[in-house]
Short mmCIF file of C-alpha atoms in Angstrom, two decimals:
data_model
loop_
_atom_site.label_atom_id
_atom_site.label_comp_id
_atom_site.label_asym_id
_atom_site.label_seq_id
_atom_site.Cartn_x
_atom_site.Cartn_y
_atom_site.Cartn_z
CA UNK Q 1 136.58 80.43 103.95
CA UNK Q 2 135.43 80.13 100.31
CA UNK Q 3 132.12 78.42 99.63
CA UNK Q 4 132.16 75.21 97.62
CA UNK Q 5 128.65 75.97 96.34
CA UNK Q 6 128.58 77.01 92.67
CA UNK Q 7 127.58 80.60 92.06
CA UNK Q 8 125.06 81.56 89.41
CA UNK Q 9 127.89 82.56 87.07
CA UNK Q 10 129.80 79.30 87.40
CA UNK Q 11 126.62 77.32 86.84
CA UNK Q 12 125.73 79.09 83.58
CA UNK Q 13 127.58 76.71 81.25
CA UNK Q 14 125.71 73.74 82.71
CA UNK Q 15 122.41 75.59 82.54
CA UNK Q 16 122.97 76.44 78.87
CA UNK Q 17 123.75 72.80 78.06
CA UNK Q 18 120.70 71.60 79.97
CA UNK Q 19 118.47 74.14 78.20
CA UNK Q 20 119.79 73.07 74.80
CA UNK Q 21 119.14 69.42 75.62
CA UNK Q 22 115.66 70.27 76.87
CA UNK Q 23 114.93 72.14 73.64
CA UNK Q 24 116.10 69.16 71.55
CA UNK Q 25 113.97 66.75 73.59
CA UNK Q 26 110.89 68.97 73.30
CA UNK Q 27 111.37 69.39 69.55
CA UNK Q 28 111.83 65.63 69.16
CA UNK Q 29 108.62 65.04 71.12
CA UNK Q 30 106.71 67.40 68.82
CA UNK Q 31 108.15 65.64 65.76
CA UNK Q 32 107.42 62.09 66.97
CA UNK Q 33 103.81 61.92 65.72
CA UNK Q 34 104.97 63.14 62.30
CA UNK Q 35 107.48 60.31 61.85
CA UNK Q 36 110.33 62.71 61.02
CA UNK Q 37 113.59 61.39 62.40
CA UNK Q 38 116.30 63.81 61.32
CA UNK Q 39 119.32 64.45 63.49
CA UNK Q 40 119.99 68.04 64.59
CA UNK Q 41 122.84 68.17 62.05
CA UNK Q 42 120.56 66.98 59.24
CA UNK Q 43 117.95 69.53 60.27
CA UNK Q 44 120.54 72.28 60.16
CA UNK Q 45 121.70 71.14 56.72
CA UNK Q 46 118.11 71.29 55.46
CA UNK Q 47 117.76 74.85 56.79
CA UNK Q 48 121.00 75.89 55.13
CA UNK Q 49 120.06 74.37 51.76
CA UNK Q 50 116.67 76.12 51.94
CA UNK Q 51 118.32 79.52 52.37
CA UNK Q 52 120.17 79.34 49.08
CA UNK Q 53 118.21 81.19 46.42
CA UNK Q 54 118.67 80.51 42.75
CA UNK Q 55 121.60 78.15 42.43
CA UNK Q 56 121.62 75.23 44.90
CA UNK Q 57 124.74 74.98 47.10
CA UNK Q 58 127.73 72.82 46.35
CA UNK Q 59 128.90 70.24 48.87
CA UNK Q 60 131.89 72.50 49.58
CA UNK Q 61 129.54 75.42 50.32
CA UNK Q 62 127.67 73.28 52.83
CA UNK Q 63 130.88 72.09 54.49
CA UNK Q 64 132.01 75.69 54.90
CA UNK Q 65 128.66 76.81 56.34
CA UNK Q 66 128.52 73.86 58.75
CA UNK Q 67 132.21 74.28 59.60
CA UNK Q 68 132.91 70.59 58.99
CA UNK Q 69 135.03 68.55 56.60
CA UNK Q 70 133.42 67.73 53.25
CA UNK Q 71 133.20 64.03 54.14
CA UNK Q 72 130.86 64.87 57.03
CA UNK Q 73 128.56 66.71 54.60
CA UNK Q 74 128.55 63.67 52.32
CA UNK Q 75 127.29 61.53 55.20
CA UNK Q 76 124.58 64.06 56.08
CA UNK Q 77 123.47 64.40 52.46
CA UNK Q 78 123.43 60.60 52.06
CA UNK Q 79 121.03 60.33 55.00
CA UNK Q 80 118.78 63.12 53.78
CA UNK Q 81 118.81 61.73 50.25
CA UNK Q 82 117.78 58.31 51.59
CA UNK Q 83 114.75 60.04 53.19
CA UNK Q 84 113.99 61.79 49.89
CA UNK Q 85 114.55 65.23 51.44
CA UNK Q 86 117.36 66.35 49.11
CA UNK Q 87 118.78 65.32 45.78
CA UNK Q 88 122.14 65.72 44.12
CA UNK Q 89 122.02 67.61 40.84
CA UNK Q 90 124.81 68.28 38.36
CA UNK Q 91 126.07 71.83 37.99
CA UNK Q 92 125.19 72.95 34.45
CA UNK Q 93 128.40 74.97 34.16
CA UNK Q 94 130.81 72.35 35.55
CA UNK Q 95 129.93 68.68 35.33
CA UNK Q 96 132.45 67.81 38.07
CA UNK Q 97 130.46 69.87 40.59
CA UNK Q 98 127.47 68.40 42.42
CA UNK Q 99 124.86 70.67 43.92
CA UNK Q 100 122.29 69.81 46.60
CA UNK Q 101 118.68 70.87 46.30
CA UNK Q 102 115.61 70.37 48.44
CA UNK Q 103 112.86 68.12 47.19
CA UNK Q 104 109.17 68.67 47.87
CA UNK Q 105 109.55 66.09 50.66
CA UNK Q 106 112.43 68.14 52.07
CA UNK Q 107 110.39 71.35 52.00
CA UNK Q 108 107.51 69.61 53.78
CA UNK Q 109 109.90 68.19 56.39
CA UNK Q 110 111.48 71.60 56.88
CA UNK Q 111 108.07 73.19 57.56
CA UNK Q 112 107.37 70.45 60.13
CA UNK Q 113 110.79 70.97 61.74
CA UNK Q 114 110.21 74.72 62.02
CA UNK Q 115 106.77 74.16 63.50
CA UNK Q 116 108.15 71.67 66.03
CA UNK Q 117 110.93 74.09 67.00
CA UNK Q 118 108.42 76.91 67.54
CA UNK Q 119 106.16 74.62 69.62
CA UNK Q 120 109.13 73.43 71.68
CA UNK Q 121 110.22 77.01 72.32
CA UNK Q 122 106.70 78.01 73.34
CA UNK Q 123 106.59 75.09 75.76
CA UNK Q 124 109.92 76.04 77.33
CA UNK Q 125 109.19 79.76 77.44
CA UNK Q 126 105.62 79.37 78.75
CA UNK Q 127 106.53 80.24 82.38
CA UNK Q 128 108.02 83.59 81.32
CA UNK Q 129 106.09 86.82 81.06
CA UNK Q 130 106.17 88.85 77.85
CA UNK Q 131 108.64 91.23 79.48
CA UNK Q 132 110.91 88.38 80.56
CA UNK Q 133 110.82 86.93 77.05
CA UNK Q 134 111.83 90.28 75.61
CA UNK Q 135 114.74 90.56 78.06
CA UNK Q 136 115.81 86.98 77.32
CA UNK Q 137 115.61 87.67 73.58
CA UNK Q 138 117.86 90.69 73.97
CA UNK Q 139 120.36 88.76 76.07
CA UNK Q 140 120.41 85.87 73.60
CA UNK Q 141 120.92 88.27 70.70
CA UNK Q 142 123.91 89.75 72.50
CA UNK Q 143 125.37 86.30 73.09
CA UNK Q 144 124.69 85.02 69.58
CA UNK Q 145 125.82 88.15 67.76
CA UNK Q 146 128.69 89.00 70.08
CA UNK Q 147 129.64 92.54 70.94
CA UNK Q 148 130.08 94.56 67.76
CA UNK Q 149 130.02 91.54 65.45
CA UNK Q 150 127.73 90.88 62.52
CA UNK Q 151 126.31 87.41 63.10
CA UNK Q 152 125.79 85.25 60.05
CA UNK Q 153 123.26 82.59 60.97
CA UNK Q 154 121.35 80.47 58.47
CA UNK Q 155 118.74 83.20 58.29
CA UNK Q 156 120.88 86.17 57.33
CA UNK Q 157 123.85 84.85 55.43
CA UNK Q 158 123.99 85.91 51.81
CA UNK Q 159 122.65 83.38 49.37
CA UNK Q 160 125.13 82.00 46.98
#
């Protein structure tokens, strides 16, 4: 007679979702005293904009990187612009093109977001030994990169 209890493998999707939510809550808690209220999508957009070197990205570049429709990027940029974190600048080569660049406020917010993410991760990983963290890091790399694939996260995608 089959057991109705979930096995460790069938419970993994729920555990991953719960861990992600816990990470978001911990990061939000670390950001609360700093009065930074960006959504996860806005935070990701800031990270992506920061990784462009030289020429700031176009709205279309951001939509492609975020894998969303351009209208969704417009909404995100509007919110970040209202906070003074980014600004729209004309493309010197094509006046119909608008590029998005970080402001000093955006760079400061990004440093605070990174610090909060590191603190949240430390909090969550605190019960693990150094060896367990290393194993977890290897497992996560395998899952993020996929077998035999080159992963292109915000940190290692070519600037452009």
